[in-house]
CSV table of C-alpha atoms in Angstrom, one decimal:
chain,number,residue,atom,x,y,z
A,1,MET,CA,110.5,112.6,96.7
A,2,SER,CA,108.0,110.3,96.3
A,3,ALA,CA,105.7,111.8,94.4
A,4,GLN,CA,106.8,113.6,90.9
A,5,SER,CA,105.6,115.7,87.9
A,6,THR,CA,105.7,112.4,85.9
A,7,GLU,CA,103.2,110.7,88.2
A,8,ASP,CA,100.7,108.2,87.0
A,9,PRO,CA,97.1,109.9,87.6
A,10,GLN,CA,95.2,106.4,86.9
A,11,ARG,CA,97.5,104.5,89.6
A,12,ASP,CA,95.3,102.6,92.6
A,13,TYR,CA,93.3,105.1,94.9
A,14,PRO,CA,93.7,105.5,98.4
A,15,ALA,CA,90.1,104.7,100.8
A,16,ARG,CA,90.8,108.1,101.6
A,17,ILE,CA,92.7,111.1,100.9
A,18,GLY,CA,93.8,114.4,102.5
A,19,LEU,CA,92.4,117.6,100.3
A,20,LEU,CA,93.9,121.1,100.9
A,21,ALA,CA,91.7,123.5,99.5
A,22,GLY,CA,92.2,126.8,98.2
A,23,GLY,CA,90.0,129.4,96.5
A,24,GLY,CA,88.0,128.6,93.3
A,25,THR,CA,86.5,125.8,92.2
A,26,PHE,CA,89.2,123.4,91.2
A,27,PRO,CA,88.3,121.7,95.2
A,28,PHE,CA,85.0,121.1,94.6
A,29,ALA,CA,86.0,119.3,91.6
A,30,VAL,CA,88.7,117.1,93.3
A,31,ALA,CA,86.5,116.0,96.2
A,32,ARG,CA,83.5,115.6,93.8
A,33,ALA,CA,85.8,113.3,91.5
A,34,ALA,CA,87.1,111.5,94.7
A,35,ARG,CA,83.6,110.8,96.3
A,36,LYS,CA,82.8,109.7,92.7
A,37,ASN,CA,85.6,106.6,93.0
A,38,GLY,CA,84.4,106.0,96.5
A,39,ILE,CA,87.4,107.7,98.4
A,40,GLU,CA,87.1,109.4,101.2
A,41,VAL,CA,87.8,113.1,101.6
A,42,VAL,CA,89.4,114.8,104.6
A,43,CYS,CA,89.6,118.8,104.1
A,44,ALA,CA,91.8,121.5,105.3
A,45,GLY,CA,90.7,124.7,103.9
A,46,ILE,CA,92.8,127.9,104.0
A,47,LYS,CA,91.5,130.3,105.5
A,48,HIS,CA,89.8,133.5,103.8
A,49,GLU,CA,90.4,131.5,100.6
A,50,VAL,CA,88.1,128.4,100.9
A,51,SER,CA,84.9,128.4,100.2
A,52,ARG,CA,83.0,127.0,103.0
A,53,GLU,CA,80.5,125.3,100.9
A,54,ILE,CA,83.2,122.7,100.5
A,55,ALA,CA,82.2,121.4,103.8
A,56,GLU,CA,79.1,119.8,102.0
A,57,GLU,CA,81.8,117.7,99.6
A,58,VAL,CA,83.7,115.7,102.1
A,59,SER,CA,83.9,113.9,105.3
A,60,VAL,CA,85.6,116.3,107.6
A,61,PHE,CA,86.2,119.9,107.1
A,62,LYS,CA,88.6,122.4,108.6
A,63,GLU,CA,89.4,126.0,108.4
A,64,PHE,CA,93.2,126.7,109.0
A,65,GLY,CA,95.4,130.2,108.7
A,66,LEU,CA,98.0,130.5,106.0
A,67,GLY,CA,100.9,130.2,108.1
A,68,ARG,CA,99.7,127.1,110.4
A,69,LEU,CA,101.2,124.4,108.0
A,70,GLY,CA,102.5,122.4,111.2
A,71,ARG,CA,98.6,122.2,112.6
A,72,VAL,CA,97.7,121.5,108.9
A,73,LEU,CA,100.3,118.3,109.3
A,74,ARG,CA,99.0,117.4,112.4
A,75,PHE,CA,95.6,117.5,111.4
A,76,PHE,CA,96.1,115.0,108.0
A,77,ARG,CA,97.6,112.6,110.4
A,78,LYS,CA,95.2,112.6,112.4
A,79,HIS,CA,93.2,111.3,110.1
A,80,GLY,CA,95.2,108.8,109.1
A,81,ILE,CA,95.8,110.6,105.4
A,82,ASN,CA,99.1,109.1,103.7
A,83,GLU,CA,98.1,110.7,100.2
A,84,VAL,CA,97.3,115.0,99.5
A,85,SER,CA,95.7,116.8,97.1
A,86,TRP,CA,96.1,120.3,96.9
A,87,ALA,CA,93.5,122.6,94.8
A,88,GLY,CA,92.7,125.9,94.4
A,89,TRP,CA,94.4,129.3,94.4
A,90,VAL,CA,95.8,131.6,97.0
A,91,ARG,CA,96.0,135.3,96.7
A,92,LYS,CA,100.4,135.5,96.7
A,93,ASP,CA,100.2,139.0,97.4
A,94,ARG,CA,99.0,138.1,101.0
A,95,LEU,CA,102.8,136.8,101.9
A,96,PHE,CA,103.6,140.3,101.3
A,97,THR,CA,101.2,142.6,103.1
A,98,PRO,CA,103.1,145.1,105.7
A,99,ALA,CA,101.5,143.8,108.6
A,100,ARG,CA,102.2,139.8,107.3
A,101,ILE,CA,103.3,138.2,110.1
A,102,PHE,CA,100.5,139.3,112.6
A,103,SER,CA,97.7,138.3,110.1
A,104,LEU,CA,99.5,135.1,109.2
A,105,LEU,CA,100.4,134.1,112.3
A,106,PRO,CA,102.5,131.7,111.4
A,107,ASP,CA,103.4,128.3,113.6
A,108,TRP,CA,107.1,127.7,114.0
A,109,ARG,CA,107.4,124.7,111.1
A,110,MET,CA,106.1,127.4,108.7
A,111,LEU,CA,108.5,130.3,110.2
A,112,LYS,CA,111.2,127.5,109.6
A,113,ILE,CA,110.5,127.5,105.8
A,114,TRP,CA,110.1,131.2,105.5
A,115,TYR,CA,113.3,131.8,107.1
A,116,PHE,CA,115.4,129.6,106.9
A,117,SER,CA,115.1,126.9,104.3
A,118,LEU,CA,114.3,129.2,101.5
A,119,ARG,CA,116.8,129.4,98.5
A,120,ASP,CA,114.2,132.2,97.3
A,121,ARG,CA,110.6,133.1,97.7
A,122,GLN,CA,109.4,132.5,93.9
A,123,SER,CA,106.3,130.2,93.9
A,124,GLN,CA,107.7,127.1,92.6
A,125,THR,CA,110.3,127.2,95.3
A,126,ILE,CA,107.9,128.0,98.3
A,127,LEU,CA,105.5,125.0,97.2
A,128,THR,CA,108.1,122.9,96.8
A,129,SER,CA,109.4,123.6,99.7
A,130,PHE,CA,106.2,122.9,101.4
A,131,ALA,CA,105.5,119.4,99.6
A,132,GLU,CA,109.0,118.5,100.4
A,133,GLU,CA,107.7,118.9,104.6
A,134,PHE,CA,104.6,117.0,103.4
A,135,GLU,CA,106.8,114.1,102.3
A,136,ARG,CA,108.9,114.2,105.7
A,137,GLU,CA,105.3,113.2,107.2
A,138,GLY,CA,105.1,110.5,105.3
A,139,ILE,CA,102.4,112.0,103.0
A,140,THR,CA,102.6,112.1,99.7
A,141,VAL,CA,101.2,114.7,97.6
A,142,ALA,CA,99.6,113.8,94.5
A,143,HIS,CA,99.2,114.5,91.1
A,144,SER,CA,96.9,117.7,90.7
A,145,THR,CA,95.1,116.2,88.1
A,146,ARG,CA,94.7,112.4,89.8
A,147,TYR,CA,91.1,112.1,90.5
A,148,CYS,CA,89.9,114.0,87.8
A,149,PRO,CA,91.8,114.2,84.7
A,150,GLU,CA,89.3,114.4,82.5
A,151,LEU,CA,89.9,118.1,83.2
A,152,LEU,CA,93.1,118.6,81.3
A,153,ILE,CA,92.4,120.4,77.9
A,154,LYS,CA,92.9,118.3,75.3
A,155,GLU,CA,94.3,120.1,72.0
A,156,GLY,CA,91.8,122.0,69.7
A,157,LEU,CA,89.3,124.4,69.6
A,158,ILE,CA,87.1,125.4,72.9
A,159,GLY,CA,84.3,126.2,71.4
A,160,ARG,CA,83.3,127.5,67.9
A,161,ILE,CA,84.9,130.6,67.4
A,162,LYS,CA,88.1,129.6,65.4
A,163,PRO,CA,91.5,132.1,65.2
A,164,LYS,CA,91.8,134.4,62.5
A,165,ALA,CA,95.2,134.8,61.1
A,166,LYS,CA,96.5,138.2,62.9
A,167,HIS,CA,95.3,135.7,66.1
A,168,LEU,CA,97.7,133.3,65.4
A,169,GLU,CA,100.4,135.9,64.4
A,170,ASP,CA,100.0,136.9,68.5
A,171,ILE,CA,99.6,133.5,69.8
A,172,ARG,CA,102.6,132.6,68.2
A,173,PHE,CA,104.7,135.6,69.1
A,174,GLY,CA,103.1,135.8,72.5
A,175,TRP,CA,103.9,132.1,72.5
A,176,ASP,CA,107.5,132.3,73.4
A,177,ILE,CA,107.2,135.3,76.1
A,178,ALA,CA,105.2,133.5,77.8
A,179,GLN,CA,107.0,130.6,78.1
A,180,ARG,CA,110.1,132.9,78.9
A,181,MET,CA,107.8,134.5,81.6
A,182,ALA,CA,106.8,131.0,82.8
A,183,ASP,CA,110.0,129.1,83.2
A,184,LEU,CA,111.6,132.3,85.1
A,185,ASP,CA,109.0,131.8,87.4
A,186,VAL,CA,107.5,135.4,86.9
A,187,GLY,CA,103.6,134.5,85.6
A,188,GLN,CA,101.6,132.3,83.3
A,189,SER,CA,100.0,134.9,81.6
A,190,VAL,CA,100.8,137.5,78.9
A,191,ALA,CA,99.0,140.0,76.5
A,192,VAL,CA,99.8,140.7,73.3
A,193,LEU,CA,98.5,142.8,70.2
A,194,GLU,CA,100.4,143.2,66.8
A,195,LYS,CA,103.6,141.4,67.8
A,196,ALA,CA,103.8,143.5,71.2
A,197,THR,CA,103.2,143.2,74.3
A,198,ILE,CA,100.5,144.8,76.6
A,199,ALA,CA,100.7,143.1,79.3
A,200,VAL,CA,102.8,140.1,81.7
A,201,GLU,CA,101.5,138.3,84.3
A,202,GLY,CA,103.3,138.9,87.5
A,203,LEU,CA,101.7,138.3,91.4
A,204,GLU,CA,98.6,139.6,90.7
A,205,GLY,CA,97.4,136.4,88.8
A,206,THR,CA,95.8,136.0,85.1
A,207,ASP,CA,92.3,137.3,85.8
A,208,ARG,CA,93.9,140.8,87.1
A,209,ASN,CA,96.4,140.9,84.4
A,210,ILE,CA,93.6,140.3,82.2
A,211,ILE,CA,91.8,143.4,83.3
A,212,ARG,CA,95.3,145.4,83.8
A,213,ALA,CA,95.4,144.5,79.6
A,214,GLY,CA,92.2,146.1,79.2
A,215,GLU,CA,93.0,149.1,80.5
A,216,LEU,CA,96.9,150.0,79.2
A,217,CYS,CA,95.0,148.5,75.7
A,218,ARG,CA,91.7,150.2,75.5
A,219,LYS,CA,91.5,149.4,71.8
A,220,GLY,CA,90.9,146.0,73.0
A,221,GLY,CA,91.8,142.7,70.7
A,222,PHE,CA,94.1,141.8,72.8
A,223,THR,CA,95.9,138.1,72.9
A,224,VAL,CA,96.3,136.0,76.0
A,225,VAL,CA,98.5,132.9,76.2
A,226,LYS,CA,98.7,131.1,79.5
A,227,LEU,CA,101.4,128.6,79.7
A,228,PRO,CA,103.2,126.5,82.6
A,229,LYS,CA,107.0,126.1,82.8
A,230,LYS,CA,108.6,124.1,81.3
A,231,GLY,CA,108.6,120.6,83.1
A,232,HIS,CA,105.9,122.0,84.6
A,233,ASP,CA,105.6,120.0,88.6
A,234,MET,CA,102.1,119.0,88.2
A,235,ARG,CA,100.9,118.4,91.9
A,236,PHE,CA,100.5,122.4,92.1
A,237,ASP,CA,99.9,125.9,90.8
A,238,VAL,CA,98.4,123.9,87.3
A,239,PRO,CA,97.7,126.9,84.9
A,240,THR,CA,93.8,127.0,85.4
A,241,ILE,CA,91.4,128.5,83.2
A,242,GLY,CA,87.5,128.4,84.1
A,243,PRO,CA,83.8,131.0,83.4
A,244,ASP,CA,85.8,133.8,85.4
A,245,THR,CA,88.4,134.0,82.6
A,246,ILE,CA,86.1,134.4,79.9
A,247,GLU,CA,84.2,136.7,81.9
A,248,ASN,CA,87.5,138.7,82.5
A,249,LEU,CA,88.5,138.8,79.2
A,250,LYS,CA,84.8,140.2,77.8
A,251,GLU,CA,85.2,142.4,80.4
A,252,ALA,CA,88.6,143.7,79.1
A,253,GLY,CA,88.0,143.6,75.7
A,254,GLY,CA,90.0,140.8,74.8
A,255,ALA,CA,89.7,138.4,71.7
A,256,ALA,CA,91.6,135.3,72.4
A,257,LEU,CA,92.9,132.8,74.7
A,258,ALA,CA,95.7,130.3,73.9
A,259,VAL,CA,96.4,127.6,76.5
A,260,LYS,CA,99.0,124.8,76.6
A,261,ALA,CA,96.8,121.7,75.9
A,262,GLY,CA,97.8,118.3,78.3
A,263,GLY,CA,99.2,121.3,80.7
A,264,THR,CA,96.1,123.6,81.8
A,265,LEU,CA,93.0,123.0,83.7
A,266,ILE,CA,89.7,123.6,82.4
A,267,LEU,CA,87.0,123.9,84.8
A,268,GLU,CA,82.8,124.1,84.2
A,269,GLN,CA,84.0,123.3,80.7
A,270,GLU,CA,80.3,123.6,79.2
A,271,ARG,CA,80.3,127.1,80.8
A,272,VAL,CA,83.3,128.2,79.1
A,273,VAL,CA,82.2,127.4,76.1
A,274,GLU,CA,78.8,128.9,76.4
A,275,LEU,CA,80.3,131.9,77.4
A,276,ALA,CA,83.4,132.3,74.8
A,277,ASP,CA,80.8,131.4,71.8
A,278,ARG,CA,77.8,133.8,73.5
A,279,TYR,CA,81.1,136.4,73.4
A,280,GLY,CA,82.8,135.7,70.3
A,281,ILE,CA,85.8,134.7,72.0
A,282,VAL,CA,88.4,132.5,70.7
A,283,VAL,CA,89.5,129.6,73.7
A,284,VAL,CA,92.2,127.5,71.6
A,285,ALA,CA,95.0,124.7,73.0
A,286,TYR,CA,97.9,123.7,71.7
A,287,GLU,CA,100.5,121.5,72.0
A,288,GLU,CA,103.1,123.4,70.3
A,289,PRO,CA,102.8,127.1,69.2
A,290,PRO,CA,100.9,127.1,65.7
A,291,GLN,CA,103.1,127.3,62.7
């Protein structure tokens, strides 16, 4: 494949790009950053996930069902797209509903991948297979922050609240567990308290893992560590935090959030800082676990 996780996000931009948009605000950030750089954006939105308001930020917008991979590829080729950015989340549990074949209505290209190409159905395996299909059509899947590298978190505090000794102990403890879970492609986050694992993210995603941690740890005060896998492919599924993450931590009684500097996206950073400071929640980024 021509697009690798080591791709330089600062190389020359094309005149027009494709945007495969899922849920959340990340697609908006990509579209706005691209337009700011004079790039025309053609957007394929994933039905039931994407916000239709994204249509106001792009030149062309059309919705597609999650199983319509072939149609998405034809749409991008029709509009002369040679480079595409994937942005936003997709609820993975939709892939495992009882009547998924009817709700997703997969086309032949999707069926071929799902039933004949995948060695397993872990997130990275699925996304890599999809990327390979794009590459076969001559469409490069770009580094997710190619157009907005400023969204990658730098090392240090996010806000004013500094971690206490107990937070640092739990971050060190949770970091190793979170890294192993990420490397196994299980999930990106763990919740810990007093060097005990409270909750591990699975198919449900980070926000619901945080809420579950609050249900299991009624006293609150737990720490969440969220990490990418080692050698993470930055084209897709990059760990992301935003205002909703902080709101969920507040609701669940969480005290601290630690993430990987340079490997995590932060959306609406000013709002994240405002909420973290208001709620007294520690938000900190490390390149390596604190010593």
